[in-house]
Coordinates of C-alpha atoms and ligand atoms in Angstrom, one line a residue:
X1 CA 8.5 -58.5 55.3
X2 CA 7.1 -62.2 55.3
X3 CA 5.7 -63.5 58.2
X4 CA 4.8 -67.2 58.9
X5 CA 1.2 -67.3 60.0
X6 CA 0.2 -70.5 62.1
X7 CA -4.0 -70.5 63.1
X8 CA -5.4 -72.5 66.1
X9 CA -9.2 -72.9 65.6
X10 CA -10.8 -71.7 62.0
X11 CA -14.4 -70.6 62.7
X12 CA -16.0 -67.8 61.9
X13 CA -12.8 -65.2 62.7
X14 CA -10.6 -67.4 61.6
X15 CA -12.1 -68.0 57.8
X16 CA -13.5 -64.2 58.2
X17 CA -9.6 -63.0 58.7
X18 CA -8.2 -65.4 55.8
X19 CA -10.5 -63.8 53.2
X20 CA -9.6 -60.3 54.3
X21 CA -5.5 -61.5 53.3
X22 CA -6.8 -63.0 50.5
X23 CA -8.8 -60.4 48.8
X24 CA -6.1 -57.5 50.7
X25 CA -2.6 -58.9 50.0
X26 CA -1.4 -56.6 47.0
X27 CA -2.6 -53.4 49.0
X28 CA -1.3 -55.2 52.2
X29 CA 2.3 -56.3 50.5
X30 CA 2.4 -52.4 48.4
X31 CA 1.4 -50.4 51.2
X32 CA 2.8 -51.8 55.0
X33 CA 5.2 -53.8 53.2
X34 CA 3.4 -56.7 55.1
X35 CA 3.3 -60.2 53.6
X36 CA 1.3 -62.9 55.8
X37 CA 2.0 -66.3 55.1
X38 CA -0.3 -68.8 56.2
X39 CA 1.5 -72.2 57.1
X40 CA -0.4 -73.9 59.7
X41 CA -3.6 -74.0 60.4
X42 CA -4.8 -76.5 63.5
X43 CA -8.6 -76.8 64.0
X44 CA -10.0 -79.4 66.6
X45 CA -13.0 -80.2 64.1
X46 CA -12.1 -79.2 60.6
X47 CA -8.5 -80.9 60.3
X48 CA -5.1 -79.5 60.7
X49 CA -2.8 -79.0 57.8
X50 CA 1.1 -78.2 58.3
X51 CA 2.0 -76.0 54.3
X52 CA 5.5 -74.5 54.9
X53 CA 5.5 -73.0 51.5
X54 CA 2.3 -71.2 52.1
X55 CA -1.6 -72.2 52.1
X56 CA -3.4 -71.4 48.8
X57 CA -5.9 -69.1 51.0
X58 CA -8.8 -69.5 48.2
X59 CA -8.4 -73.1 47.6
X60 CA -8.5 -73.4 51.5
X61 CA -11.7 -71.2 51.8
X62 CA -13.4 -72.9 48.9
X63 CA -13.6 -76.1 50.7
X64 CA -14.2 -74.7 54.1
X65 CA -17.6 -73.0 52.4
X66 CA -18.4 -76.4 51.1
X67 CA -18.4 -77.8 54.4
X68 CA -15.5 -79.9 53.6
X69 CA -12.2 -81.2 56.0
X70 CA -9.6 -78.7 56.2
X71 CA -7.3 -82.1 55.8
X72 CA -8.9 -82.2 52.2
X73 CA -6.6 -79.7 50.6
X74 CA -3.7 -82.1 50.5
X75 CA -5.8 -84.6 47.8
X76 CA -4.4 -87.3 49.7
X77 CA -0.9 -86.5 50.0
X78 CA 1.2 -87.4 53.3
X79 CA 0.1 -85.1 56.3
X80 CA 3.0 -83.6 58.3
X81 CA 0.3 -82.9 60.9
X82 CA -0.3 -86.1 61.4
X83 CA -0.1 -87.9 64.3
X84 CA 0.9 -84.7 66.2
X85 CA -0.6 -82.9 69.1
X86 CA -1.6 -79.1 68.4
X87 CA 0.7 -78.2 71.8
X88 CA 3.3 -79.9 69.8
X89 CA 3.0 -78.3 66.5
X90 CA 3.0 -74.8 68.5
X91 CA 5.9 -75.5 70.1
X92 CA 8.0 -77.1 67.0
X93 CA 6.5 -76.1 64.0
X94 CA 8.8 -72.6 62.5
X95 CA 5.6 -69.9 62.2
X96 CA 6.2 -65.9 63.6
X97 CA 3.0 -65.1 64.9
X98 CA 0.1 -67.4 66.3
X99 CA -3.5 -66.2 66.0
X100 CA -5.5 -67.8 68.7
X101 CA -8.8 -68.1 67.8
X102 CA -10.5 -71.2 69.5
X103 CA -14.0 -70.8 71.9
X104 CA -13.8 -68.9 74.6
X105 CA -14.2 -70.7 77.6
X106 CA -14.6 -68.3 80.2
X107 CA -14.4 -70.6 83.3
X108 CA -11.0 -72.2 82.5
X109 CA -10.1 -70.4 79.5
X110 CA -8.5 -73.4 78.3
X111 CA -7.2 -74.9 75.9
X112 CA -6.4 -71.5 74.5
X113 CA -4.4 -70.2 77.7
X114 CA -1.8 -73.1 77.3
X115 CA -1.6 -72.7 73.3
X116 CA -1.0 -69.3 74.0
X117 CA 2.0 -70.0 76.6
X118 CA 3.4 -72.5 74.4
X119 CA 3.8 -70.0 71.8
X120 CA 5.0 -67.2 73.8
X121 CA 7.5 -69.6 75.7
X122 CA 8.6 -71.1 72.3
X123 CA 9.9 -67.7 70.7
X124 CA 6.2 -67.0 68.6
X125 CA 3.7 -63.6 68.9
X126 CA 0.4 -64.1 69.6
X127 CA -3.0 -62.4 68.7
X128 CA -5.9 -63.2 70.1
X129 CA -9.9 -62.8 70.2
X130 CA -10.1 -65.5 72.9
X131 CA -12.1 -63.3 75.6
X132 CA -11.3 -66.1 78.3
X133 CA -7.5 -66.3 78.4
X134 CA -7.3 -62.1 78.5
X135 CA -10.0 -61.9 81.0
X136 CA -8.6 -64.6 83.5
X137 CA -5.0 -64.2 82.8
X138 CA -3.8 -60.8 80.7
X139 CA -1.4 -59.9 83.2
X140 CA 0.2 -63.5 83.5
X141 CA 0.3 -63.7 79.3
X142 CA 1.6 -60.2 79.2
X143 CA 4.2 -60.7 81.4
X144 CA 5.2 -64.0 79.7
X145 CA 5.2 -62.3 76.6
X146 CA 7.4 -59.4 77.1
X147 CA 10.4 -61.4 79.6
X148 CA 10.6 -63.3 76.1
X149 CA 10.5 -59.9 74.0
X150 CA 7.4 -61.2 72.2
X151 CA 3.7 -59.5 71.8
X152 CA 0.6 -60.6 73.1
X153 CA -2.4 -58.8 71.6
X154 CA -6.3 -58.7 72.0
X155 CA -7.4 -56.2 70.4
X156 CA -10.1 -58.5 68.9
X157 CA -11.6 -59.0 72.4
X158 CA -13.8 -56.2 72.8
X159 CA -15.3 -54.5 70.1
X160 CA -14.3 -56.8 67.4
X161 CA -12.1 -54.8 64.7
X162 CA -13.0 -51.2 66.4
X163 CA -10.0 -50.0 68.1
X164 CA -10.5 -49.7 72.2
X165 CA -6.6 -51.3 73.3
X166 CA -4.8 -49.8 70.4
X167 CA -6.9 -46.4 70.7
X168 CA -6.1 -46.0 74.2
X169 CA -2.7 -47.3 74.7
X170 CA -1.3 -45.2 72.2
X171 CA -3.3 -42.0 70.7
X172 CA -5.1 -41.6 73.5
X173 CA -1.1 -42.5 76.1
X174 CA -0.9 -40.1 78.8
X175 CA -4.5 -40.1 79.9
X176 CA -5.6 -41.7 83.4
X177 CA -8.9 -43.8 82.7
X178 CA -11.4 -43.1 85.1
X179 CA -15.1 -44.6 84.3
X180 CA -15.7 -46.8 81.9
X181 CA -19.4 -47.4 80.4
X182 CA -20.5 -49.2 77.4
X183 CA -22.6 -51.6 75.5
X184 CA -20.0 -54.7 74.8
X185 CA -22.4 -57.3 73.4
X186 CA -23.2 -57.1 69.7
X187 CA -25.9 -60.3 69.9
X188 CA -27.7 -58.9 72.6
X189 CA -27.8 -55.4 71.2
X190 CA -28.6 -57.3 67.9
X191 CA -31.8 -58.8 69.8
X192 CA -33.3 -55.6 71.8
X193 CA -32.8 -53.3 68.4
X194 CA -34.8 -56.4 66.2
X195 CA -37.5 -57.0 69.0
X196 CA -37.8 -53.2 69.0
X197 CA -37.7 -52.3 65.2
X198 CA -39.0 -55.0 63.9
X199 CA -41.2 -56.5 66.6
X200 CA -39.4 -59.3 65.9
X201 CA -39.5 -62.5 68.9
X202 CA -36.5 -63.3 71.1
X203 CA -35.7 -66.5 69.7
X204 CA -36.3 -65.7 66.2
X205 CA -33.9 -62.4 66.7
X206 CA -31.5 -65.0 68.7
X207 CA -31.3 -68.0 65.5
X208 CA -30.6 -64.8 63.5
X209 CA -27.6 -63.1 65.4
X210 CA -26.4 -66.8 65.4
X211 CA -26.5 -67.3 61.4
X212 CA -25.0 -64.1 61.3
X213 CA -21.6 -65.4 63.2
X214 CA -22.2 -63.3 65.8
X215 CA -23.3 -64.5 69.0
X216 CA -20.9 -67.5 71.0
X217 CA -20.6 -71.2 70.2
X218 CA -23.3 -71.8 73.3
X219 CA -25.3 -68.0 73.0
X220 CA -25.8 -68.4 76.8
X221 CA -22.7 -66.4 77.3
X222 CA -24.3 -63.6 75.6
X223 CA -28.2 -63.4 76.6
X224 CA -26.9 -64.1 79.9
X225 CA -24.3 -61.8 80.1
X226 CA -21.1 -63.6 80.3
X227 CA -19.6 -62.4 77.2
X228 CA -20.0 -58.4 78.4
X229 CA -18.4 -59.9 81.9
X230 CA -15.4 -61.3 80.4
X231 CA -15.0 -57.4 78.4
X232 CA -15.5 -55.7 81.4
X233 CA -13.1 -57.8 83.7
X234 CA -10.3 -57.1 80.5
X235 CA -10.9 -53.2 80.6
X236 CA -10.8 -52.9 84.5
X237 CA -7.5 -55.0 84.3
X238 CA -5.6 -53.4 80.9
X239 CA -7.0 -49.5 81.7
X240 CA -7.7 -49.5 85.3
X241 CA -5.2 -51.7 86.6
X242 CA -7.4 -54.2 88.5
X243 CA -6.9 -57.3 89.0
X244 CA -10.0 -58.6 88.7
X245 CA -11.7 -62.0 87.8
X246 CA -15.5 -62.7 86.0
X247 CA -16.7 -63.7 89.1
X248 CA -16.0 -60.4 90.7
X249 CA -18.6 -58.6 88.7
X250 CA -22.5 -58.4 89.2
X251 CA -23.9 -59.7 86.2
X252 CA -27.9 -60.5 84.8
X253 CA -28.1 -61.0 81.0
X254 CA -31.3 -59.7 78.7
X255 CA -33.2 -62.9 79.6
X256 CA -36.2 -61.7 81.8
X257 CA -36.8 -58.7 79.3
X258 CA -39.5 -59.2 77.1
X259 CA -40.6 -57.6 73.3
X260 CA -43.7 -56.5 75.7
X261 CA -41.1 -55.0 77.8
X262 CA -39.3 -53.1 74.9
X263 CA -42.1 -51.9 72.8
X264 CA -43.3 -50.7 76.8
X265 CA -40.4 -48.4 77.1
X266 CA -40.1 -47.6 73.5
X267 CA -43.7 -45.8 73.5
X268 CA -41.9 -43.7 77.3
X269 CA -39.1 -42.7 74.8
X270 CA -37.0 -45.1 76.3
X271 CA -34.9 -47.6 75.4
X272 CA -33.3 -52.0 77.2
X273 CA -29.4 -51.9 76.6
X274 CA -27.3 -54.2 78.6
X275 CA -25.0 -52.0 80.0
X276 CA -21.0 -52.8 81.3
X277 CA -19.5 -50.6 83.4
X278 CA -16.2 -50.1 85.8
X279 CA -14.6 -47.7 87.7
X280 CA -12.1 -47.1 90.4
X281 CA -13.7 -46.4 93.9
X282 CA -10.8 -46.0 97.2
X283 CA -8.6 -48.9 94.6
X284 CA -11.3 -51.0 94.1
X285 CA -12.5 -51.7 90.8
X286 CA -16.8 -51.5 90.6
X287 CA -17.7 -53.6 87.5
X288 CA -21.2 -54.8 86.2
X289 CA -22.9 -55.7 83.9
X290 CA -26.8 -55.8 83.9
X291 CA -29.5 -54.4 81.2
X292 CA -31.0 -50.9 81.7
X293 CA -33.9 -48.7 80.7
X294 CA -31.8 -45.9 78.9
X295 CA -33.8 -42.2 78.1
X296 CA -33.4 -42.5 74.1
X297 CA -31.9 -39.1 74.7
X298 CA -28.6 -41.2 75.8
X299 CA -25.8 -41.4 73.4
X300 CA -25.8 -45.6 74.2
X301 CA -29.8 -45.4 73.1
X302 CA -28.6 -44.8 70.1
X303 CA -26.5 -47.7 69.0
X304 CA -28.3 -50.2 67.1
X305 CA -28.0 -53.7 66.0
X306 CA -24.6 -55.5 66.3
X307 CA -22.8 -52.6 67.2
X308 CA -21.3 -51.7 70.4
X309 CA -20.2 -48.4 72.0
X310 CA -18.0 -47.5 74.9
X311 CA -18.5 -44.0 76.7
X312 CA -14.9 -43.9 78.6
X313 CA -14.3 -40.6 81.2
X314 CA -10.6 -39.4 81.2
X315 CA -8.6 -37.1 83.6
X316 CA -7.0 -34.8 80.1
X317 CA -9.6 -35.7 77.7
X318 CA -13.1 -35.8 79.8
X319 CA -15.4 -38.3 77.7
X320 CA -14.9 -40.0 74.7
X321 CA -17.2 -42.4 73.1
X322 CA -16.1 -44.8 70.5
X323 CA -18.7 -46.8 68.4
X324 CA -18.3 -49.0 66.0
X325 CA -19.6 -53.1 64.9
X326 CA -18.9 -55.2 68.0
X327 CA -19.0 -58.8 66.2
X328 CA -19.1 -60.2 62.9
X329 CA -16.7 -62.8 60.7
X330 CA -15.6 -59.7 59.0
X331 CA -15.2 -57.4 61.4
X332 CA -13.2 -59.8 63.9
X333 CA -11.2 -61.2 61.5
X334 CA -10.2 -57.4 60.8
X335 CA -8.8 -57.3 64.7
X336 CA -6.4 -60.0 64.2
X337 CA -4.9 -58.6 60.8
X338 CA -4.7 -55.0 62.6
X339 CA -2.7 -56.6 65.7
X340 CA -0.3 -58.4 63.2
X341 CA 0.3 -55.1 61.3
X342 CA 0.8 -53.8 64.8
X343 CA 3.6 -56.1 65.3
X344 CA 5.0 -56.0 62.2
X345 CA 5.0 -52.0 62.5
X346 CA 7.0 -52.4 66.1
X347 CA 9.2 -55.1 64.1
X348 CA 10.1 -53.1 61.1
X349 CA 11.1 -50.0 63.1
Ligands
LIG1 N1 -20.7 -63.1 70.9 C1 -20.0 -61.8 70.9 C2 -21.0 -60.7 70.7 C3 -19.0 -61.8 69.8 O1 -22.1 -60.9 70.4 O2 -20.6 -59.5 71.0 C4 -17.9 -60.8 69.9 O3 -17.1 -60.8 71.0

């Protein structure tokens, strides 16, 4: 089944998810009968291109690595894009599924809340790994999404690529969520584990996590603890059913720990994570987020570098605790393909 792609921001998830369809689409096509077609792809800084016959993904990429304009693959040939807003394009351009992947803003979580209800209103799926719009207005998208019989996905929200909202909606359907505990930032976890291994400074571990693609377009929202917020506030509201906003959780980020600090605890056996938690106390929803001295003997002392863990409590189950890479171009870009094949599994039924 071929389904017209259209992309809204191509960053790091955004190039990290076209190279996965590139180098996947024989398996993709043979074994989930899943064909994506890329037609549209609408970046603020890079260009926008409109291709209804399909984007040659390597072409595409080959530039993009160069540095190049995305508006650069058409050799100077007439741009249909031109001229036109992306709201516009959204709206009138034929694509099945959008994938959202502009900054997160987590203040006003726009522009990316209003492409997204463009879409949804204007008969197209969406997938996202925009932490703003699904952590000030999931319920509001969701509802949108299914009075037009359409999907809205996140799974790329929290824990990149690792499943948490698939995981729990379906194999794990039937349980009651009670606590929820976990370490949701892959830069800052990145940062403790190479000032701790590798006695490596802050800023040094920070300019790395940033080359790497992982931390945000401004890394304030991670060191600071903004990023783990927006997580949290998306768990209490999809699995606890709060209805929450960032500025209802306690925060502090990794900022006043030093590499003093952590080579301190590591010679105690212990270990800095910044920990996000929420639970359900007389209905209201406890969330925080702030970094703790962990005995090493804790199964979160144990997850390193970029990855990211969550230790969630259930009435049938008791605890299960998922780990797995919690950023990455890779990795991200991974989310977005396994929402579409979600879609196009419910689709194909
Ligand atoms: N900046 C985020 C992190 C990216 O480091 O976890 C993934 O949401």
């Amino acid at each position: 089944m071929e389904y017209k792609i259209g992309l809204i921001g191509c960053g790091t998830v955004g190039q990290g998810f076209l190279e996965i369809i590139e180098n996947k689409h024989e398996y993709l096509r043979d074994q989930f009968d899943f064909e994506p077609k890329v037609v549209a792809i609408c970046d603020k800084i890079k260009g926008t291109i409109l291709i209804p016959e399909g984007i040659n993904i390597k072409k595409l990429l080959e530039l993009l690595n160069q540095g190049r304009k995305i508006e650069e693959y058409l050799e100077g040939e007439a741009n249909q894009a031109e001229g036109k807003e992306t709201l516009e394009i959204i709206e009138e351009y034929k694509t099945d599924i959008w994938a959202e992947l502009t900054y997160t803003d987590i203040e006003t979580a726009e522009p990316a809340t209003s492409y997204i209800k463009k879409a949804l209103r204007t008969g197209k799926h969406v997938v996202t790994s925009n932490k703003g719009p699904a952590a000030l207005f999931y319920r509001e998208l969701s509802k949108l999404a299914k009075e037009n019989n359409l999907f809205f996905r996140i799974e790329g929200t929290v824990m990149s690529g690792t499943p948490v909202f698939n995981l729990f909606e379906r194999d794990l359907a039937g349980n009651t969520i009670k606590e929820i505990k976990g370490i949701l930032n892959g830069t800052t976890n990145f940062i403790l584990s190479k000032m701790e291994e590798e006695n490596m400074d802050y800023d040094v571990a920070l300019k790395l996590a940033q080359e790497l693609g992982y931390a945000e377009a401004d890394p304030t929202a991670d060191v600071e603890g903004y990023d783990a917020l927006a997580k949290i506030t998306i768990l209490s509201n999809v699995f606890l059913e709060g209805n929450i906003k960032p500025s209802d959780v306690k925060r502090e980020g990794i900022t006043s720990i030093s590499k003093e600090d952590v080579l301190a605890a590591k010679k105690e056996n212990f270990r800095y994570k910044l920990i996000a938690s929420t639970k359900k106390e007389a209905d209201q929803i406890m969330a925080s987020v702030s970094p703790q001295k962990l005995p090493i003997s804790d199964p979160l002392a144990g997850v390193m570098g970029a990855n990211n863990a969550l230790n969630v409590e259930l009435d049938l189950m008791g605890k299960i605790t998922i780990q797995g890479p919690g950023a990455g171009k890779i990795e991200t870009g991974y989310s977005i393909l396994t929402d579409m094949l979600a879609i196009h599994y419910h689709l194909s039924k």
